[in-house]
GROMACS .gro file of C-alpha atoms in nm:
model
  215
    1UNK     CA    1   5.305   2.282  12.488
    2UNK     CA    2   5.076   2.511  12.265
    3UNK     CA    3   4.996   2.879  12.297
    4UNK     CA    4   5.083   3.214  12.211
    5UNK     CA    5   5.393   3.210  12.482
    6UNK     CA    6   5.490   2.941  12.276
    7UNK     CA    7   5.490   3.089  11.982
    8UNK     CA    8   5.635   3.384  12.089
    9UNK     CA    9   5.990   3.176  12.240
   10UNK     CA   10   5.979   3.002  11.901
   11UNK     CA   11   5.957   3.359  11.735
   12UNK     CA   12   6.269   3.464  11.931
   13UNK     CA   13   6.472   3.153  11.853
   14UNK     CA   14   6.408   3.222  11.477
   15UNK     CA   15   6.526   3.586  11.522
   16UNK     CA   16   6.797   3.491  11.735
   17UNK     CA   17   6.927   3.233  11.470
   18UNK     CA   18   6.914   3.469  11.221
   19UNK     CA   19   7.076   3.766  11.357
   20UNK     CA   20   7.344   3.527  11.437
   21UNK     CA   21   7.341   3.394  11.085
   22UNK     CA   22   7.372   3.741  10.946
   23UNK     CA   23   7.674   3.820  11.193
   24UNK     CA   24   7.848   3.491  11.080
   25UNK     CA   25   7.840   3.583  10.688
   26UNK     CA   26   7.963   3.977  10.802
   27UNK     CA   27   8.243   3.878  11.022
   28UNK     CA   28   8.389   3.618  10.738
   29UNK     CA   29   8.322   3.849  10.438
   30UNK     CA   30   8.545   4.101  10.647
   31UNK     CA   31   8.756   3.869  10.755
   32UNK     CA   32   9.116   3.956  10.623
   33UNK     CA   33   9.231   3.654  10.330
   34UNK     CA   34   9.504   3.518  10.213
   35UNK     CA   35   9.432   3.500   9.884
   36UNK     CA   36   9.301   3.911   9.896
   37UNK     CA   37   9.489   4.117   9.672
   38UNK     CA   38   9.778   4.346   9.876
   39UNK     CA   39   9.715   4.714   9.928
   40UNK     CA   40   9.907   4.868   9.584
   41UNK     CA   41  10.229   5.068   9.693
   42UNK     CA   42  10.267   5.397   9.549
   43UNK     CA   43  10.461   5.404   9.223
   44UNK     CA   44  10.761   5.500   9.220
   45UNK     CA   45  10.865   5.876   9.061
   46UNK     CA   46  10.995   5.821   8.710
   47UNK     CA   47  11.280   6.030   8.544
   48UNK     CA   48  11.516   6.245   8.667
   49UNK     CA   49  11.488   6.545   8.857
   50UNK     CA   50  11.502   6.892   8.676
   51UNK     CA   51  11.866   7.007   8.647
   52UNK     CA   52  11.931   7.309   8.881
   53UNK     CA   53  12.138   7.568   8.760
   54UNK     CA   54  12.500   7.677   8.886
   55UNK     CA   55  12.411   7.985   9.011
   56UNK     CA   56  12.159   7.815   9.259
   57UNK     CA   57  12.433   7.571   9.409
   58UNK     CA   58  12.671   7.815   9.510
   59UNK     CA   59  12.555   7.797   9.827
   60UNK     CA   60  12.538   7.448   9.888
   61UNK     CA   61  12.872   7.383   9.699
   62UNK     CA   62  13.013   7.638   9.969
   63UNK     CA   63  12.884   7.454  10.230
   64UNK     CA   64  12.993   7.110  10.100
   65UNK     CA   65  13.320   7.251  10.084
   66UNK     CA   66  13.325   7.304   9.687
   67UNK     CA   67  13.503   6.984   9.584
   68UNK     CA   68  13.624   7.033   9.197
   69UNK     CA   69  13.583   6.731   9.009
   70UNK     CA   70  13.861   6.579   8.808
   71UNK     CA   71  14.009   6.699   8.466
   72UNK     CA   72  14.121   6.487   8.145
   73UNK     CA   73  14.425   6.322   8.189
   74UNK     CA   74  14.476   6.160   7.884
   75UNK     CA   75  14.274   6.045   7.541
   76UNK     CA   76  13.952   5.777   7.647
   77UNK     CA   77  14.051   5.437   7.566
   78UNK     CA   78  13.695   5.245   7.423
   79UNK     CA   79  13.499   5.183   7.674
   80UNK     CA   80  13.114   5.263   7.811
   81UNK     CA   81  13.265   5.585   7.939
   82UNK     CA   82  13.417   5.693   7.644
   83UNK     CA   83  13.231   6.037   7.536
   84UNK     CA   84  13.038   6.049   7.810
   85UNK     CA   85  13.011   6.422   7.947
   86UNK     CA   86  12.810   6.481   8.245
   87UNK     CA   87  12.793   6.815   8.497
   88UNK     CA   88  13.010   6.855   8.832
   89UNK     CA   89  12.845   6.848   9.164
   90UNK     CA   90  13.067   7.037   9.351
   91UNK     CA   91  13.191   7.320   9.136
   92UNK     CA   92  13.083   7.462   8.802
   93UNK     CA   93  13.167   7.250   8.485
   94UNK     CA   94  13.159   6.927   8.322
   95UNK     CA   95  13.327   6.638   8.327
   96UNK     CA   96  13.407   6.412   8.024
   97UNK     CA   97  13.434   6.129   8.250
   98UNK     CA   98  13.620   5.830   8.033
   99UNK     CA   99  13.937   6.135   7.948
  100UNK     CA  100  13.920   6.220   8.352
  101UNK     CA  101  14.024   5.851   8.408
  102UNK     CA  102  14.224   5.761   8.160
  103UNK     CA  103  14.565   5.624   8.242
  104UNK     CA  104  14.451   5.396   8.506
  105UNK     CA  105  14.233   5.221   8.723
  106UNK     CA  106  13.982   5.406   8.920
  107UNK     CA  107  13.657   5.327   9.152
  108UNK     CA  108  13.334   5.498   9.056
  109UNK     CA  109  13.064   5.475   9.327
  110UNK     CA  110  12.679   5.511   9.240
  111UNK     CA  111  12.509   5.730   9.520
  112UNK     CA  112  12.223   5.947   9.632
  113UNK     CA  113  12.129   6.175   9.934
  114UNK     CA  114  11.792   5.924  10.004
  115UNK     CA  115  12.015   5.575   9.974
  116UNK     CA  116  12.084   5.500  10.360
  117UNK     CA  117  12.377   5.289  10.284
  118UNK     CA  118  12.564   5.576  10.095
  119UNK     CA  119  12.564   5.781  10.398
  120UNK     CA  120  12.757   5.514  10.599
  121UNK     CA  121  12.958   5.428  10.227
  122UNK     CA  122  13.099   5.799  10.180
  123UNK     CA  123  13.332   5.799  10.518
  124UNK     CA  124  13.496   5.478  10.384
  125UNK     CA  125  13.552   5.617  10.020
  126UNK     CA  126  13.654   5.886  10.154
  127UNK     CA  127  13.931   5.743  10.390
  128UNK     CA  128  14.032   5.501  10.116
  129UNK     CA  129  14.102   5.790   9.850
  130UNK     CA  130  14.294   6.003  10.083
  131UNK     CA  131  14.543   5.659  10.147
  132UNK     CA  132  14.910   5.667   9.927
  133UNK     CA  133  14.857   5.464   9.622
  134UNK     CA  134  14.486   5.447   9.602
  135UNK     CA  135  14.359   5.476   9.284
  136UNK     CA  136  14.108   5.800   9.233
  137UNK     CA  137  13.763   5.783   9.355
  138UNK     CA  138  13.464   5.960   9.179
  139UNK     CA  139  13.122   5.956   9.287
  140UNK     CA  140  12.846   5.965   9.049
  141UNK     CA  141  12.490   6.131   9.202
  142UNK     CA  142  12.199   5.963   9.049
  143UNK     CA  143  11.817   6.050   9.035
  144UNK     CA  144  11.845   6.308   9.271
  145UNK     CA  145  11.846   6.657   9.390
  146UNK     CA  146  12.218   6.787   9.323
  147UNK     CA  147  12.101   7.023   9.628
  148UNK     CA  148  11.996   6.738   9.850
  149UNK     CA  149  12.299   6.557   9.714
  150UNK     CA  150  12.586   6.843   9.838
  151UNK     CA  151  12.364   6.891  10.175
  152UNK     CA  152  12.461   6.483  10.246
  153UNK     CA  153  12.841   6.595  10.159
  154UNK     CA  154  12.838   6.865  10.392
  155UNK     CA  155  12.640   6.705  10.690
  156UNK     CA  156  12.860   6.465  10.698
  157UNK     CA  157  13.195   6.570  10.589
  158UNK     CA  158  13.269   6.402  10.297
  159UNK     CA  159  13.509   6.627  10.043
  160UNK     CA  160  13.458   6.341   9.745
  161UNK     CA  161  13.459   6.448   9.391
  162UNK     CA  162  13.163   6.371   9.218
  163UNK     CA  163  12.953   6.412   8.908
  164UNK     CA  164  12.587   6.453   8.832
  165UNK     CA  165  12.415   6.231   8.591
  166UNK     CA  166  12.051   6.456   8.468
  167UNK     CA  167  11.997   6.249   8.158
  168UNK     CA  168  12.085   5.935   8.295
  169UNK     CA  169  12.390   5.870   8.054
  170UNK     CA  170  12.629   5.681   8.279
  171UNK     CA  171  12.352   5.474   8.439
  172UNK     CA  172  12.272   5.323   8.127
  173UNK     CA  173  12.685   5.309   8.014
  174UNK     CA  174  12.733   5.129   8.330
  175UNK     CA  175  12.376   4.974   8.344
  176UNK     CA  176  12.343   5.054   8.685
  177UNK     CA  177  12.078   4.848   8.921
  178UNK     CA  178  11.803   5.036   9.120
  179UNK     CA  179  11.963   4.939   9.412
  180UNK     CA  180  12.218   5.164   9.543
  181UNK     CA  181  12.480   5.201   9.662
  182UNK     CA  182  12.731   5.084   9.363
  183UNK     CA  183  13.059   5.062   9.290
  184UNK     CA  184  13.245   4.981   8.962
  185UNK     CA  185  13.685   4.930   8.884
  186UNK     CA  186  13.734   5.144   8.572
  187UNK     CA  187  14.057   4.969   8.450
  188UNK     CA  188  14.312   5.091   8.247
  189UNK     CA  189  14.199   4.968   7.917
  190UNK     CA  190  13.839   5.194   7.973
  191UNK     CA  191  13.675   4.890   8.043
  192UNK     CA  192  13.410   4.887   8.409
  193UNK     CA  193  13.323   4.605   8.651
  194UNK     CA  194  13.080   4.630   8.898
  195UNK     CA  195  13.225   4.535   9.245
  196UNK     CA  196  13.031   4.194   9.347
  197UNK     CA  197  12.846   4.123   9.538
  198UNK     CA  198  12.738   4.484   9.620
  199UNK     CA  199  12.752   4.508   9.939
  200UNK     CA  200  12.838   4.844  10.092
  201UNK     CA  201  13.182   4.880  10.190
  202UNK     CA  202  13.208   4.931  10.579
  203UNK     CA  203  13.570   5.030  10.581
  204UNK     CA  204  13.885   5.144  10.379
  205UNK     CA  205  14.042   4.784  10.356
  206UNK     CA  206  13.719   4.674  10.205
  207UNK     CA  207  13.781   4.916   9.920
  208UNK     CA  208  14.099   4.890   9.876
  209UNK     CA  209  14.057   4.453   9.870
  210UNK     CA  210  13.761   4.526   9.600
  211UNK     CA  211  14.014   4.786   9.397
  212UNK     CA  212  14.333   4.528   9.400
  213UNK     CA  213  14.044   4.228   9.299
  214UNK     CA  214  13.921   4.363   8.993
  215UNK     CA  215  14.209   4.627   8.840
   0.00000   0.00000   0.00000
């Protein structure tokens, strides 16, 4: 059948098609793909944070329970930490870290106030260092806020000696991941092995297996 009613239905099924064509090609070009490129994270900051002087941490060392770090006790064997002089977190001063630990084995732990795993770490350092016959324990804050740093220490508790690292001197002697936490044996000859696989340590015993492994 013939006539403008016709023609007008046709007209109609045209459009109809069309719009429907139209909505096809929309929905699939905004259609989410596999192959689409992933939404770019932000980058992460790069160097370290500006030092802070001593007379701004008073308060926060106070607070933390102003933990002094460790002095020489002998000449540095050769080692990575040999030379190495780096600031105290929890009192004024510097440590030159490789005399500090001479004359023994020691555990150095690689921490931060934003690593999650440090803040359930600390406790077990902690416990293991205050134990008879455990060798000494120093922490080492990196890329951080020493001010953030001594306001983890005093939330929760921990009285752990530990140094600062601003130009990024023992990362690169120990050649510390990105990942943190981490924890290396200094042994008696000066020379440091990173505890693997680095897994957190949960308790005490795990520390003290990880020291007796690898001194």
């Amino acid at each position: 059948m013939t006539g403008p009613g016709a023609g007008m239905r046709r007209s109609e099924v045209v459009t109809t098609v069309v719009v429907a064509v139209l909505a096809a090609v929309a929905v699939f070009a905004l259609w989410p793909r596999d192959d689409a490129p992933a939404p770019e994270r932000p980058p992460a900051a790069t160097g370290e944070p500006a030092p802070v002087p001593d007379a701004e941490l008073a308060d926060a060392r106070a607070a933390a329970g102003s933990v002094a770090c460790p002095g020489p006790t002998g000449t540095a064997p050769a080692g990575p930490l040999a030379g190495v002089t780096v600031p105290c977190l929890g009192a004024p001063g510097v440590v030159d870290v490789g005399a500090a630990l001479a004359g023994g084995p020691a555990l150095l732990n690689v921490w931060a106030s934003w690593c999650e795993p440090c803040r359930d770490e600390l406790p077990a350092l902690v416990e293991y260092a205050a134990r008879p016959g455990a060798v000494p324990v120093l922490g080492i804050d990196v890329r951080d806020d020493p001010r953030a740093a001594l306001g983890l220490l005093a939330e929760l508790g921990v009285a752990l000696p530990s140094v600062t690292d601003p130009d990024g001197a023992l990362r690169a002697a120990l050649d510390v991941p990105p990942a943190l936490p981490a924890s290396y044996v200094v042994r008696a000859d000066g020379t440091a092995v990173r505890v693997d696989p680095p897994t957190p340590f949960a308790t005490a015993d795990e520390v003290a297996e990880a020291v007796e492994r690898l001194s």
